[in-house]
Every structure is written in structure tokens, then in C-alpha cells.
mmCIF file of C-alpha atoms and ligand atoms in Angstrom:
data_model
loop_
_atom_site.group_PDB
_atom_site.id
_atom_site.type_symbol
_atom_site.label_atom_id
_atom_site.label_comp_id
_atom_site.label_asym_id
_atom_site.label_seq_id
_atom_site.Cartn_x
_atom_site.Cartn_y
_atom_site.Cartn_z
ATOM 1 C CA MET A 1 0.321 0.273 -0.162
ATOM 2 C CA ALA A 2 1.262 3.444 -0.637
ATOM 3 C CA VAL A 3 2.389 5.814 2.162
ATOM 4 C CA GLU A 4 0.034 8.193 2.360
ATOM 5 C CA ARG A 5 -0.715 11.770 4.481
ATOM 6 C CA THR A 6 -3.616 12.631 6.292
ATOM 7 C CA LEU A 7 -4.990 15.571 8.824
ATOM 8 C CA SER A 8 -5.730 15.453 11.670
ATOM 9 C CA ILE A 9 -7.218 17.021 14.686
ATOM 10 C CA ILE A 10 -7.289 17.141 18.217
ATOM 11 C CA LYS A 11 -11.126 18.340 19.313
ATOM 12 C CA PRO A 12 -11.243 21.862 21.495
ATOM 13 C CA ASP A 13 -13.050 18.889 23.999
ATOM 14 C CA ALA A 14 -9.846 17.054 23.456
ATOM 15 C CA THR A 15 -7.169 19.470 24.718
ATOM 16 C CA ARG A 16 -9.308 21.156 27.362
ATOM 17 C CA ARG A 17 -8.944 17.491 29.026
ATOM 18 C CA ASN A 18 -5.080 17.744 28.487
ATOM 19 C CA LEU A 19 -5.198 14.664 26.014
ATOM 20 C CA THR A 20 -3.276 15.805 23.533
ATOM 21 C CA GLY A 21 0.212 13.773 24.570
ATOM 22 C CA LYS A 22 -2.362 9.990 24.996
ATOM 23 C CA ILE A 23 -3.822 10.659 21.743
ATOM 24 C CA ILE A 24 -0.645 11.259 19.084
ATOM 25 C CA ALA A 25 0.471 8.033 20.907
ATOM 26 C CA LYS A 26 -1.966 6.056 20.106
ATOM 27 C CA PHE A 27 -1.210 7.341 15.983
ATOM 28 C CA GLU A 28 2.245 6.333 17.020
ATOM 29 C CA GLU A 29 1.582 3.189 18.328
ATOM 30 C CA ALA A 30 -0.708 2.608 14.460
ATOM 31 C CA GLY A 31 2.506 3.467 12.713
ATOM 32 C CA LEU A 32 1.538 7.096 12.196
ATOM 33 C CA LYS A 33 4.030 9.342 11.549
ATOM 34 C CA VAL A 34 3.236 13.243 13.107
ATOM 35 C CA VAL A 35 5.145 15.348 10.010
ATOM 36 C CA ALA A 36 3.124 18.403 11.003
ATOM 37 C CA SER A 37 1.406 19.887 13.601
ATOM 38 C CA ARG A 38 0.215 22.854 15.478
ATOM 39 C CA ARG A 39 -2.076 24.341 18.060
ATOM 40 C CA LEU A 40 -4.207 26.539 16.928
ATOM 41 C CA ARG A 41 -7.853 29.090 18.119
ATOM 42 C CA LEU A 42 -10.126 28.298 15.047
ATOM 43 C CA SER A 43 -12.274 31.782 14.329
ATOM 44 C CA GLN A 44 -15.729 31.317 13.133
ATOM 45 C CA ALA A 45 -14.934 31.847 9.939
ATOM 46 C CA ASP A 46 -12.351 28.656 9.650
ATOM 47 C CA ALA A 47 -14.808 26.972 11.071
ATOM 48 C CA GLU A 48 -17.059 27.615 8.752
ATOM 49 C CA ALA A 49 -15.260 27.222 5.768
ATOM 50 C CA PHE A 50 -13.699 23.765 7.228
ATOM 51 C CA TYR A 51 -16.886 22.121 8.066
ATOM 52 C CA GLY A 52 -18.460 23.186 4.966
ATOM 53 C CA VAL A 53 -19.909 20.590 3.508
ATOM 54 C CA HIS A 54 -21.906 20.150 5.965
ATOM 55 C CA LYS A 55 -23.421 23.473 6.395
ATOM 56 C CA GLU A 56 -26.927 21.684 5.508
ATOM 57 C CA ARG A 57 -27.209 19.623 8.353
ATOM 58 C CA PRO A 58 -29.115 19.748 11.346
ATOM 59 C CA PHE A 59 -25.846 20.246 13.112
ATOM 60 C CA PHE A 60 -23.809 22.974 12.397
ATOM 61 C CA LYS A 61 -23.561 25.649 13.951
ATOM 62 C CA ASP A 62 -23.398 23.165 17.046
ATOM 63 C CA LEU A 63 -20.582 21.808 15.019
ATOM 64 C CA VAL A 64 -19.102 25.510 14.286
ATOM 65 C CA SER A 65 -19.363 26.771 17.650
ATOM 66 C CA PHE A 66 -17.943 23.618 19.570
ATOM 67 C CA MET A 67 -15.186 23.906 17.225
ATOM 68 C CA ILE A 68 -14.344 27.485 17.727
ATOM 69 C CA SER A 69 -15.101 27.072 21.884
ATOM 70 C CA GLY A 70 -11.209 26.472 22.284
ATOM 71 C CA PRO A 71 -7.615 25.628 20.865
ATOM 72 C CA VAL A 72 -7.175 22.416 18.511
ATOM 73 C CA VAL A 73 -3.987 20.813 17.690
ATOM 74 C CA VAL A 74 -3.579 20.356 13.829
ATOM 75 C CA GLN A 75 -1.614 17.877 12.217
ATOM 76 C CA VAL A 76 -0.294 15.924 9.198
ATOM 77 C CA LEU A 77 0.203 11.974 9.512
ATOM 78 C CA GLU A 78 1.771 10.264 7.685
ATOM 79 C CA GLY A 79 2.473 6.786 6.911
ATOM 80 C CA GLU A 80 1.006 3.920 4.669
ATOM 81 C CA GLY A 81 -2.340 3.915 4.126
ATOM 82 C CA ALA A 82 -2.060 6.447 6.686
ATOM 83 C CA ILE A 83 -6.139 7.870 5.370
ATOM 84 C CA GLN A 84 -7.991 4.374 6.349
ATOM 85 C CA LYS A 85 -5.327 3.862 9.149
ATOM 86 C CA ASN A 86 -5.456 6.713 10.916
ATOM 87 C CA ARG A 87 -9.714 6.359 10.269
ATOM 88 C CA ASP A 88 -9.652 3.515 12.065
ATOM 89 C CA VAL A 89 -7.203 4.514 14.951
ATOM 90 C CA MET A 90 -10.750 6.794 15.732
ATOM 91 C CA GLY A 91 -13.442 5.663 15.315
ATOM 92 C CA ALA A 92 -16.997 5.755 14.635
ATOM 93 C CA THR A 93 -18.025 8.576 14.284
ATOM 94 C CA ASN A 94 -20.524 8.403 17.605
ATOM 95 C CA PRO A 95 -18.960 6.588 20.161
ATOM 96 C CA ALA A 96 -21.345 5.266 21.755
ATOM 97 C CA ASN A 97 -20.732 3.160 17.843
ATOM 98 C CA ALA A 98 -16.633 2.943 18.391
ATOM 99 C CA ALA A 99 -14.296 -0.547 18.802
ATOM 100 C CA ALA A 100 -12.236 -1.004 21.674
ATOM 101 C CA GLY A 101 -9.241 1.265 22.105
ATOM 102 C CA THR A 102 -10.412 3.225 19.384
ATOM 103 C CA ILE A 103 -9.471 7.047 20.262
ATOM 104 C CA ARG A 104 -13.348 7.993 20.150
ATOM 105 C CA LYS A 105 -14.179 5.157 22.539
ATOM 106 C CA GLU A 106 -11.621 6.038 25.066
ATOM 107 C CA PHE A 107 -11.655 9.655 25.415
ATOM 108 C CA ALA A 108 -14.702 11.408 23.418
ATOM 109 C CA GLU A 109 -17.580 12.442 25.264
ATOM 110 C CA SER A 110 -20.677 12.896 22.775
ATOM 111 C CA ILE A 111 -21.194 12.425 18.944
ATOM 112 C CA GLU A 112 -20.493 15.839 18.473
ATOM 113 C CA ALA A 113 -17.434 16.106 20.682
ATOM 114 C CA ASN A 114 -16.335 13.153 19.638
ATOM 115 C CA SER A 115 -11.832 14.029 20.306
ATOM 116 C CA VAL A 116 -11.037 14.255 17.063
ATOM 117 C CA HIS A 117 -10.807 14.994 12.875
ATOM 118 C CA GLY A 118 -9.733 13.069 10.780
ATOM 119 C CA SER A 119 -9.350 13.737 6.238
ATOM 120 C CA ASP A 120 -12.115 11.067 4.805
ATOM 121 C CA ALA A 121 -10.751 10.014 0.980
ATOM 122 C CA PRO A 122 -7.366 10.978 -0.976
ATOM 123 C CA GLU A 123 -8.872 13.974 -2.255
ATOM 124 C CA THR A 124 -10.359 15.285 0.923
ATOM 125 C CA ALA A 125 -7.359 14.516 2.904
ATOM 126 C CA ALA A 126 -4.557 17.373 0.212
ATOM 127 C CA ASN A 127 -7.692 20.068 0.661
ATOM 128 C CA GLU A 128 -7.337 19.418 3.829
ATOM 129 C CA ILE A 129 -3.762 19.723 4.685
ATOM 130 C CA LYS A 130 -3.380 22.522 2.511
ATOM 131 C CA PHE A 131 -5.829 24.866 4.852
ATOM 132 C CA PHE A 132 -3.488 24.199 7.195
ATOM 133 C CA PHE A 133 0.084 23.812 6.275
ATOM 134 C CA ARG A 134 2.660 24.694 3.683
ATOM 135 C CA ASP A 135 4.171 22.240 1.968
ATOM 136 C CA LEU A 136 7.593 23.655 3.373
ATOM 137 C CA ASP A 137 5.921 22.884 7.001
ATOM 138 C CA ILE A 138 5.963 19.536 6.226
ATOM 139 C CA VAL A 139 8.770 17.549 7.619
ATOM 140 C CA GLY A 140 8.557 13.413 6.594
HETATM 141 P P1 LIG B 1 -16.677 12.038 10.481
HETATM 142 O O1 LIG B 1 -16.127 13.117 11.984
HETATM 143 O O2 LIG B 1 -16.160 10.942 11.436
HETATM 144 O O3 LIG B 1 -16.380 12.105 9.279
HETATM 145 P P2 LIG B 1 -18.637 13.432 9.727
HETATM 146 O O4 LIG B 1 -20.200 12.699 9.354
HETATM 147 O O5 LIG B 1 -18.035 14.001 8.605
HETATM 148 O O6 LIG B 1 -18.173 13.061 11.010
HETATM 149 O O7 LIG B 1 -19.228 14.654 10.769
HETATM 150 C C1 LIG B 1 -18.304 16.007 11.420
HETATM 151 C C2 LIG B 1 -18.158 16.078 12.441
HETATM 152 O O8 LIG B 1 -19.683 16.648 12.814
HETATM 153 C C3 LIG B 1 -18.816 14.695 13.424
HETATM 154 O O9 LIG B 1 -16.592 14.063 13.777
HETATM 155 C C4 LIG B 1 -19.452 14.696 14.452
HETATM 156 O O10 LIG B 1 -18.116 15.976 15.834
HETATM 157 C C5 LIG B 1 -20.069 16.312 14.247
HETATM 158 N N1 LIG B 1 -21.099 15.675 14.521
HETATM 159 C C6 LIG B 1 -21.331 14.148 13.282
HETATM 160 N N2 LIG B 1 -22.759 14.197 12.989
HETATM 161 C C7 LIG B 1 -23.740 14.468 14.060
HETATM 162 C C8 LIG B 1 -24.592 14.510 14.402
HETATM 163 O O11 LIG B 1 -25.227 14.014 14.391
HETATM 164 N N3 LIG B 1 -24.761 15.514 15.474
HETATM 165 C C9 LIG B 1 -23.413 16.473 16.325
HETATM 166 N N4 LIG B 1 -23.006 17.098 15.557
HETATM 167 C C10 LIG B 1 -22.803 15.821 14.918
HETATM 168 MG MG1 LIG B 2 -15.996 13.361 8.240
#
């Protein structure tokens, strides 16, 4: 399988509970390598643009409010099949449905405050990485 890059976001519910290191350890244990990392606070415009694909969904407004409620850690993860591997480590969107050992099963508070974001396909991964990082900021 090819080496890929994917975008991860450690969400405000997780930074608030000081879980950044525990979550990064899960990525590293799965064979994913952090090749770029930055802590920041999203503006409302940033969050609306990033989640633009969901703007017609009933949860959009709440999701944006949640994502700007505290700092996030945006990261590029690299590895064999990184996009799917990251999704596997994250677990299902709703922690009630997430498999044992996944980040969302262990750490998520709710279907909204579910601790991590991960790109879902090669094209979204490329676009989401570009949203936060310049090529120069990514060092494999
Ligand atoms: P994903 O993060 O597992 O890819 P998406 O369907 O892309 O899930 O949804 C994006 C984010 O929107 C979720 O991670 C979660 O924070 C939030 N979300 C998704 N579905 C719901 C819902 O039914 N209620 C509240 N928030 C939701
Ligand atoms: Mg998604």
C-alpha cells in the first residue's frame, strides 16, 4: 500500500482535558508518524469553511460553535494507507458505536465532542492539509 498523508485535528473537548499526548500516542502506536503539527484557535470563518461540506446539516451551527470553543491541534499524519488507518484508530463518529481501543471509544464525550477529526479520502486529505499547512511546514 502507498504511503499517504492525512489531516488530523485534536478537537477542543480533548485539548480542554489535556489529552493531546495520549491521542498522539494512539497515532504513533498504529504506525502513523506526525510530520507537521500546530496548536491554534479556529475563527468562526475558519470553522465554517473547513466544515463547509456539512453546512446544510442540522448540527452545523453547533459543530462550528464547538470547534471554536477552545484550542485545537492540527496535524499531518503520514504512513502506509494513512487515511484509512487514521479513521480506524479514530473509531466511529458516535462513540457509542466506536470499537474498543479506538480514540473515540476511550476519549470522546459525545457524537459532537468526539475528540478527533480525520480526512476521509485522498482528495479531502490533500485539500484539508493545504487548509492549514504550507509544503515547507511538512517534514517526513
Ligand atoms: P467524521 O468526523 O466521523 O468524519 P462527519 O459525518 O464528517 O463525521 O461529521 C463531522 C463532525 O460533525 C463529527 O465528527 C461530529 O463532531 C459532528 N457530527 C456528526 N454527526 C453529528 C450529529 O448527528 N450530531 C452532532 N454532531 C455531529
Ligand atoms: Mg468527516
